[in-house]
Amino acid sequence: MSRSLKIAFIVDPLDKLKAYKDSSIAMMREAAARGHAVFTIRREALTWRDGVVAARALAIRPTANDHAWYEPGDEAVLPLTAYDAVIMRQDPPFDFEYVTATWMLEHAVAGGARIFNDPRAIRDHSEKLAICEFPQLAPTTLVARDASDLHAFIDELGDAILKPLDGMGGSQIFRVRKDDPNRNVIVETLTHEGRRTIMAQRFLPEIVEGDKRVLIVGGEVVPYSLARIPKAGETRGNLAAGGRGVAMPLTEREREIAETLAPVLAARGLLIVGLDVIGGHLTEINVTSPTCFVEIATQTGFPVAGLFVDKLEQACR
């Protein structure tokens, strides 16, 4: 691309990001290497006044040093339309403040700002519930809050996974067997005694081979997944739960799932999507801040961040 872009990233506190593995930093480094100007914004800095959505932003120059990974530049309050692209990469929890941010960002889009992923699409795609649109690709699943419904599901399948709808990183995920003596308390705890809706899914024994993260960038399927393989005695492959990440070529089934979803999700303004696939079954569609760019690139040589910047440059033409 001939012209330099101004790209703002809405991210978590910079000192909390782990540069050696953070996908957002990989994106920033690639963008800066191509001569684009990089800025960072904290979500709480967003403001709306008289029809204009703005934010205090810090210009940075990313470095290759994982300890001091950026050099700070000037800080200024600018409308989001001042940037060629704004990348929403704030991690969950997907709480009311997060929803408020998507509303504000949607107003910015209406005013001419380019924001990826599209804020309405982020808000409309619950990372857990989004699979309900594609039941033919998902394992047997129940979404409910009534204990009798959940217990009937466990009894029917004999072995199930229960999880909250707003968790991340493997938090509060339970495997519950039909004869589990703790099943009542697990259901009570997860549902807040019937006041919170949760998801139950058939347990997939293929988890021992990994919870596969499959990336879609700008409608293009990355040809490698990152298999998050559980540590011994665990049923969660999440890296945050101690899983081991191993990059590997997509299976025929994983590619089929990703190619089916890619044009649908891209048309909704979802530039970066992370599918979770276990044993050929779609279990989640991650749209807030999908990760694994660095691990896949390091282990396979495939330039995931480069593909992201390619697609972003195309979108900004």
Short mmCIF file of C-alpha atoms in Angstrom, two decimals:
data_model
loop_
_atom_site.label_atom_id
_atom_site.label_comp_id
_atom_site.label_asym_id
_atom_site.label_seq_id
_atom_site.Cartn_x
_atom_site.Cartn_y
_atom_site.Cartn_z
CA MET A 1 0.00 0.00 0.00
CA SER A 2 1.47 3.35 -1.00
CA ARG A 3 0.14 5.63 1.71
CA SER A 4 0.76 5.44 5.45
CA LEU A 5 -2.27 4.73 7.60
CA LYS A 6 -3.12 6.02 11.05
CA ILE A 7 -4.25 2.95 13.02
CA ALA A 8 -5.60 3.13 16.57
CA PHE A 9 -5.85 0.02 18.76
CA ILE A 10 -8.30 -0.07 21.67
CA VAL A 11 -6.48 -2.37 24.08
CA ASP A 12 -5.98 -3.28 27.72
CA PRO A 13 -3.35 -1.36 29.76
CA LEU A 14 -0.08 -1.48 27.84
CA ASP A 15 1.94 -2.63 30.86
CA LYS A 16 -0.39 -5.65 31.22
CA LEU A 17 0.17 -6.96 27.69
CA LYS A 18 2.63 -9.85 27.31
CA ALA A 19 4.62 -8.81 24.26
CA TYR A 20 6.18 -12.22 23.63
CA LYS A 21 2.78 -13.71 22.80
CA ASP A 22 0.24 -10.90 22.44
CA SER A 23 -1.60 -10.89 19.11
CA SER A 24 -2.43 -7.17 19.30
CA ILE A 25 1.24 -6.31 19.70
CA ALA A 26 2.07 -8.56 16.76
CA MET A 27 -0.42 -6.54 14.70
CA MET A 28 1.07 -3.25 15.89
CA ARG A 29 4.62 -4.36 15.10
CA GLU A 30 3.64 -5.46 11.60
CA ALA A 31 1.75 -2.24 10.94
CA ALA A 32 4.66 -0.10 12.13
CA ALA A 33 7.13 -2.14 10.06
CA ARG A 34 5.13 -1.17 6.97
CA GLY A 35 5.33 2.52 7.84
CA HIS A 36 1.88 2.94 9.38
CA ALA A 37 1.40 5.18 12.42
CA VAL A 38 0.24 3.28 15.52
CA PHE A 39 -1.85 4.68 18.37
CA THR A 40 -3.32 3.06 21.49
CA ILE A 41 -6.57 3.89 23.27
CA ARG A 42 -8.00 2.71 26.56
CA ARG A 43 -11.68 1.79 26.36
CA GLU A 44 -12.55 3.99 29.33
CA ALA A 45 -11.12 6.99 27.44
CA LEU A 46 -13.97 6.93 24.90
CA THR A 47 -16.24 9.98 25.00
CA TRP A 48 -19.28 11.18 23.12
CA ARG A 49 -20.16 14.86 22.86
CA ASP A 50 -22.35 16.72 20.39
CA GLY A 51 -22.44 13.75 18.02
CA VAL A 52 -18.69 13.11 18.00
CA VAL A 53 -17.01 10.04 19.52
CA ALA A 54 -13.44 10.79 20.56
CA ALA A 55 -10.74 9.38 22.82
CA ARG A 56 -7.38 10.21 24.32
CA ALA A 57 -4.80 8.28 22.34
CA LEU A 58 -1.09 7.62 22.79
CA ALA A 59 1.12 7.44 19.74
CA ILE A 60 3.64 4.61 20.10
CA ARG A 61 6.52 3.11 18.18
CA PRO A 62 6.60 -0.66 18.73
CA THR A 63 10.02 -2.23 19.24
CA ALA A 64 11.33 -5.79 19.01
CA ASN A 65 12.13 -5.80 22.73
CA ASP A 66 9.58 -7.88 24.63
CA HIS A 67 10.34 -6.10 27.92
CA ALA A 68 10.19 -2.49 26.70
CA TRP A 69 8.05 -3.24 23.68
CA TYR A 70 7.14 0.31 22.71
CA GLU A 71 8.43 3.87 22.79
CA PRO A 72 5.74 6.40 23.75
CA GLY A 73 5.07 9.44 21.64
CA ASP A 74 2.60 12.28 21.90
CA GLU A 75 -0.81 11.96 23.53
CA ALA A 76 -3.86 13.77 22.21
CA VAL A 77 -7.66 13.68 22.22
CA LEU A 78 -8.94 13.09 18.70
CA PRO A 79 -12.24 12.00 17.13
CA LEU A 80 -12.15 8.39 15.96
CA THR A 81 -12.71 9.64 12.42
CA ALA A 82 -9.16 11.05 12.57
CA TYR A 83 -7.83 7.51 12.08
CA ASP A 84 -7.91 5.40 8.95
CA ALA A 85 -8.85 2.41 11.10
CA VAL A 86 -9.70 1.67 14.73
CA ILE A 87 -9.11 -1.88 15.95
CA MET A 88 -11.23 -2.98 18.92
CA ARG A 89 -9.07 -5.46 20.87
CA GLN A 90 -10.29 -5.04 24.44
CA ASP A 91 -10.51 -8.35 26.28
CA PRO A 92 -13.76 -9.38 27.99
CA PRO A 93 -15.51 -9.51 30.47
CA PHE A 94 -18.41 -8.66 28.23
CA ASP A 95 -20.19 -6.58 30.84
CA PHE A 96 -22.37 -3.48 30.63
CA GLU A 97 -19.32 -1.25 30.22
CA TYR A 98 -18.25 -3.33 27.25
CA VAL A 99 -21.73 -3.07 25.74
CA THR A 100 -21.69 0.70 26.33
CA ALA A 101 -18.40 0.90 24.43
CA THR A 102 -19.95 -0.92 21.46
CA TRP A 103 -22.83 1.56 21.44
CA MET A 104 -20.40 4.49 21.42
CA LEU A 105 -18.28 2.88 18.73
CA GLU A 106 -21.41 2.26 16.66
CA HIS A 107 -22.11 6.01 16.80
CA ALA A 108 -18.53 6.57 15.61
CA VAL A 109 -19.14 4.24 12.65
CA ALA A 110 -22.29 6.20 11.79
CA GLY A 111 -20.10 9.31 11.78
CA GLY A 112 -17.68 7.81 9.29
CA ALA A 113 -15.13 5.95 11.43
CA ARG A 114 -13.79 2.58 10.25
CA ILE A 115 -13.85 0.19 13.20
CA PHE A 116 -12.84 -3.48 13.21
CA ASN A 117 -14.39 -5.70 14.36
CA ASP A 118 -17.65 -3.94 13.67
CA PRO A 119 -19.05 -2.92 17.08
CA ARG A 120 -22.60 -4.04 16.32
CA ALA A 121 -21.31 -7.42 15.13
CA ILE A 122 -19.25 -7.80 18.31
CA ARG A 123 -22.29 -7.00 20.43
CA ASP A 124 -24.58 -9.32 18.47
CA HIS A 125 -22.18 -12.28 18.55
CA SER A 126 -22.05 -13.80 21.99
CA GLU A 127 -18.92 -15.91 21.75
CA LYS A 128 -20.72 -18.86 23.31
CA LEU A 129 -24.25 -18.41 21.92
CA ALA A 130 -23.13 -17.62 18.35
CA ILE A 131 -22.86 -21.34 17.64
CA CYS A 132 -26.65 -21.61 18.02
CA GLU A 133 -26.89 -20.13 14.52
CA PHE A 134 -24.93 -23.07 13.15
CA PRO A 135 -26.25 -26.15 15.01
CA GLN A 136 -25.16 -28.47 12.18
CA LEU A 137 -21.54 -27.65 13.04
CA ALA A 138 -21.80 -27.77 16.84
CA PRO A 139 -21.94 -30.60 19.38
CA THR A 140 -25.21 -31.42 21.14
CA THR A 141 -25.86 -28.26 23.14
CA LEU A 142 -28.37 -26.93 25.66
CA VAL A 143 -28.75 -23.32 26.80
CA ALA A 144 -30.83 -23.11 29.96
CA ARG A 145 -30.98 -21.93 33.56
CA ASP A 146 -33.53 -24.28 35.10
CA ALA A 147 -31.81 -27.05 37.07
CA SER A 148 -34.26 -29.74 35.94
CA ASP A 149 -33.47 -29.05 32.27
CA LEU A 150 -29.73 -29.16 32.90
CA HIS A 151 -29.92 -32.36 34.96
CA ALA A 152 -32.07 -34.02 32.29
CA PHE A 153 -29.39 -33.12 29.72
CA ILE A 154 -26.64 -34.60 31.89
CA ASP A 155 -28.69 -37.75 32.46
CA GLU A 156 -29.37 -38.13 28.75
CA LEU A 157 -25.76 -37.70 27.60
CA GLY A 158 -24.01 -39.16 30.64
CA ASP A 159 -21.03 -36.81 30.30
CA ALA A 160 -21.31 -33.07 29.73
CA ILE A 161 -19.41 -29.79 29.86
CA LEU A 162 -21.07 -26.89 31.71
CA LYS A 163 -19.89 -23.30 31.32
CA PRO A 164 -21.07 -19.72 31.88
CA LEU A 165 -21.92 -17.61 28.84
CA ASP A 166 -19.56 -14.77 29.80
CA GLY A 167 -16.40 -16.63 30.76
CA MET A 168 -13.01 -16.66 29.02
CA GLY A 169 -9.73 -18.51 29.31
CA GLY A 170 -11.41 -21.67 30.58
CA SER A 171 -12.83 -19.97 33.67
CA GLN A 172 -15.66 -21.85 35.47
CA ILE A 173 -15.81 -24.71 32.96
CA PHE A 174 -16.88 -28.00 34.55
CA ARG A 175 -17.03 -31.54 33.25
CA VAL A 176 -20.01 -33.25 34.89
CA ARG A 177 -20.72 -36.96 34.59
CA LYS A 178 -24.08 -38.56 35.29
CA ASP A 179 -22.78 -40.13 38.51
CA ASP A 180 -20.88 -37.04 39.71
CA PRO A 181 -21.73 -36.57 43.41
CA ASN A 182 -21.12 -32.81 43.03
CA ARG A 183 -23.42 -32.25 40.07
CA ASN A 184 -26.14 -30.52 42.12
CA VAL A 185 -23.79 -27.99 43.65
CA ILE A 186 -22.06 -27.38 40.29
CA VAL A 187 -25.38 -26.61 38.60
CA GLU A 188 -26.48 -24.44 41.54
CA THR A 189 -23.19 -22.53 41.53
CA LEU A 190 -22.98 -21.94 37.78
CA THR A 191 -26.63 -20.89 37.46
CA HIS A 192 -26.56 -18.83 40.67
CA GLU A 193 -29.34 -21.09 41.88
CA GLY A 194 -31.40 -20.68 38.74
CA ARG A 195 -30.83 -16.94 38.20
CA ARG A 196 -28.21 -17.22 35.43
CA THR A 197 -28.43 -18.95 32.04
CA ILE A 198 -25.53 -21.25 31.17
CA MET A 199 -24.47 -23.59 28.35
CA ALA A 200 -24.19 -27.37 28.52
CA GLN A 201 -22.53 -29.38 25.78
CA ARG A 202 -21.83 -33.02 25.11
CA PHE A 203 -18.35 -33.86 26.41
CA LEU A 204 -16.00 -34.40 23.48
CA PRO A 205 -13.28 -36.92 24.32
CA GLU A 206 -11.26 -35.59 21.38
CA ILE A 207 -10.25 -32.73 23.71
CA VAL A 208 -7.15 -34.81 24.49
CA GLU A 209 -6.01 -33.94 20.94
CA GLY A 210 -6.56 -30.26 21.61
CA ASP A 211 -9.09 -27.45 21.60
CA LYS A 212 -8.22 -26.09 18.15
CA ARG A 213 -8.14 -22.34 17.52
CA VAL A 214 -8.87 -21.69 13.84
CA LEU A 215 -8.36 -18.11 12.65
CA ILE A 216 -10.27 -16.30 9.92
CA VAL A 217 -8.82 -12.94 8.86
CA GLY A 218 -10.68 -10.78 6.38
CA GLY A 219 -12.67 -13.77 5.19
CA GLU A 220 -9.50 -15.81 4.57
CA VAL A 221 -8.88 -18.98 6.56
CA VAL A 222 -5.43 -19.32 8.13
CA PRO A 223 -4.21 -22.78 7.05
CA TYR A 224 -2.93 -23.71 10.52
CA SER A 225 -4.71 -24.10 13.85
CA LEU A 226 -3.28 -23.86 17.33
CA ALA A 227 -4.25 -26.98 19.27
CA ARG A 228 -4.52 -26.06 22.95
CA ILE A 229 -3.75 -29.45 24.49
CA PRO A 230 -4.85 -29.95 28.12
CA LYS A 231 -2.27 -30.78 30.74
CA ALA A 232 -2.58 -34.15 32.45
CA GLY A 233 -5.79 -34.50 34.47
CA GLU A 234 -7.44 -31.46 32.84
CA THR A 235 -10.37 -31.21 30.46
CA ARG A 236 -9.65 -27.59 29.50
CA GLY A 237 -7.17 -26.87 26.73
CA ASN A 238 -7.10 -23.09 27.24
CA LEU A 239 -3.57 -21.71 27.47
CA ALA A 240 -4.70 -19.65 30.47
CA ALA A 241 -5.62 -22.95 32.18
CA GLY A 242 -2.21 -24.48 31.56
CA GLY A 243 -2.81 -25.95 28.11
CA ARG A 244 0.08 -26.46 25.68
CA GLY A 245 -0.17 -24.79 22.28
CA VAL A 246 0.85 -26.84 19.24
CA ALA A 247 0.36 -25.45 15.74
CA MET A 248 -0.73 -27.91 13.07
CA PRO A 249 -2.28 -27.89 9.59
CA LEU A 250 -6.06 -27.72 9.47
CA THR A 251 -7.89 -30.99 9.08
CA GLU A 252 -10.36 -31.36 6.23
CA ARG A 253 -13.25 -30.96 8.68
CA GLU A 254 -11.74 -27.85 10.33
CA ARG A 255 -11.25 -26.23 6.95
CA GLU A 256 -14.83 -27.13 5.98
CA ILE A 257 -16.18 -25.44 9.12
CA ALA A 258 -14.02 -22.35 8.64
CA GLU A 259 -14.77 -22.01 4.91
CA THR A 260 -18.49 -22.30 5.66
CA LEU A 261 -18.39 -19.49 8.21
CA ALA A 262 -15.76 -17.20 6.63
CA PRO A 263 -17.94 -15.37 4.08
CA VAL A 264 -20.88 -15.12 6.47
CA LEU A 265 -18.83 -13.54 9.27
CA ALA A 266 -16.77 -11.30 6.98
CA ALA A 267 -19.98 -9.87 5.50
CA ARG A 268 -20.97 -8.80 9.02
CA GLY A 269 -17.83 -6.71 9.48
CA LEU A 270 -15.89 -9.28 11.50
CA LEU A 271 -12.33 -8.85 10.25
CA ILE A 272 -10.76 -11.17 12.82
CA VAL A 273 -12.51 -14.30 14.08
CA GLY A 274 -11.22 -17.17 16.18
CA LEU A 275 -13.18 -20.42 15.94
CA ASP A 276 -12.83 -23.04 18.65
CA VAL A 277 -13.13 -26.58 17.28
CA ILE A 278 -12.92 -29.84 19.23
CA GLY A 279 -13.06 -33.15 17.41
CA GLY A 280 -14.53 -31.55 14.31
CA HIS A 281 -17.25 -29.72 16.27
CA LEU A 282 -17.60 -25.94 16.52
CA THR A 283 -17.76 -24.93 20.20
CA GLU A 284 -17.25 -21.13 20.14
CA ILE A 285 -16.94 -18.18 17.76
CA ASN A 286 -14.57 -15.62 19.28
CA VAL A 287 -14.87 -12.05 18.00
CA THR A 288 -13.73 -9.72 20.80
CA SER A 289 -9.96 -10.25 20.74
CA PRO A 290 -9.02 -13.57 19.10
CA THR A 291 -5.46 -14.65 19.87
CA CYS A 292 -2.83 -17.24 18.81
CA PHE A 293 -1.25 -15.11 16.05
CA VAL A 294 2.22 -15.34 17.57
CA GLU A 295 2.18 -19.06 18.36
CA ILE A 296 1.05 -20.02 14.86
CA ALA A 297 3.55 -17.68 13.20
CA THR A 298 6.43 -18.83 15.39
CA GLN A 299 5.80 -22.54 14.91
CA THR A 300 4.83 -22.58 11.22
CA GLY A 301 6.25 -19.42 9.69
CA PHE A 302 2.80 -18.39 8.43
CA PRO A 303 2.60 -14.56 8.77
CA VAL A 304 -0.74 -14.19 10.55
CA ALA A 305 -0.12 -10.55 11.53
CA GLY A 306 0.99 -9.89 7.96
CA LEU A 307 -2.29 -11.28 6.66
CA PHE A 308 -4.15 -9.03 9.11
CA VAL A 309 -2.37 -5.88 7.89
CA ASP A 310 -2.91 -6.95 4.26
CA LYS A 311 -6.64 -7.21 4.87
CA LEU A 312 -6.73 -3.96 6.82
CA GLU A 313 -4.93 -2.10 4.04
CA GLN A 314 -7.43 -3.50 1.54
CA ALA A 315 -10.34 -2.37 3.73
CA CYS A 316 -8.90 1.16 3.94
CA ARG A 317 -8.44 1.70 0.22
#
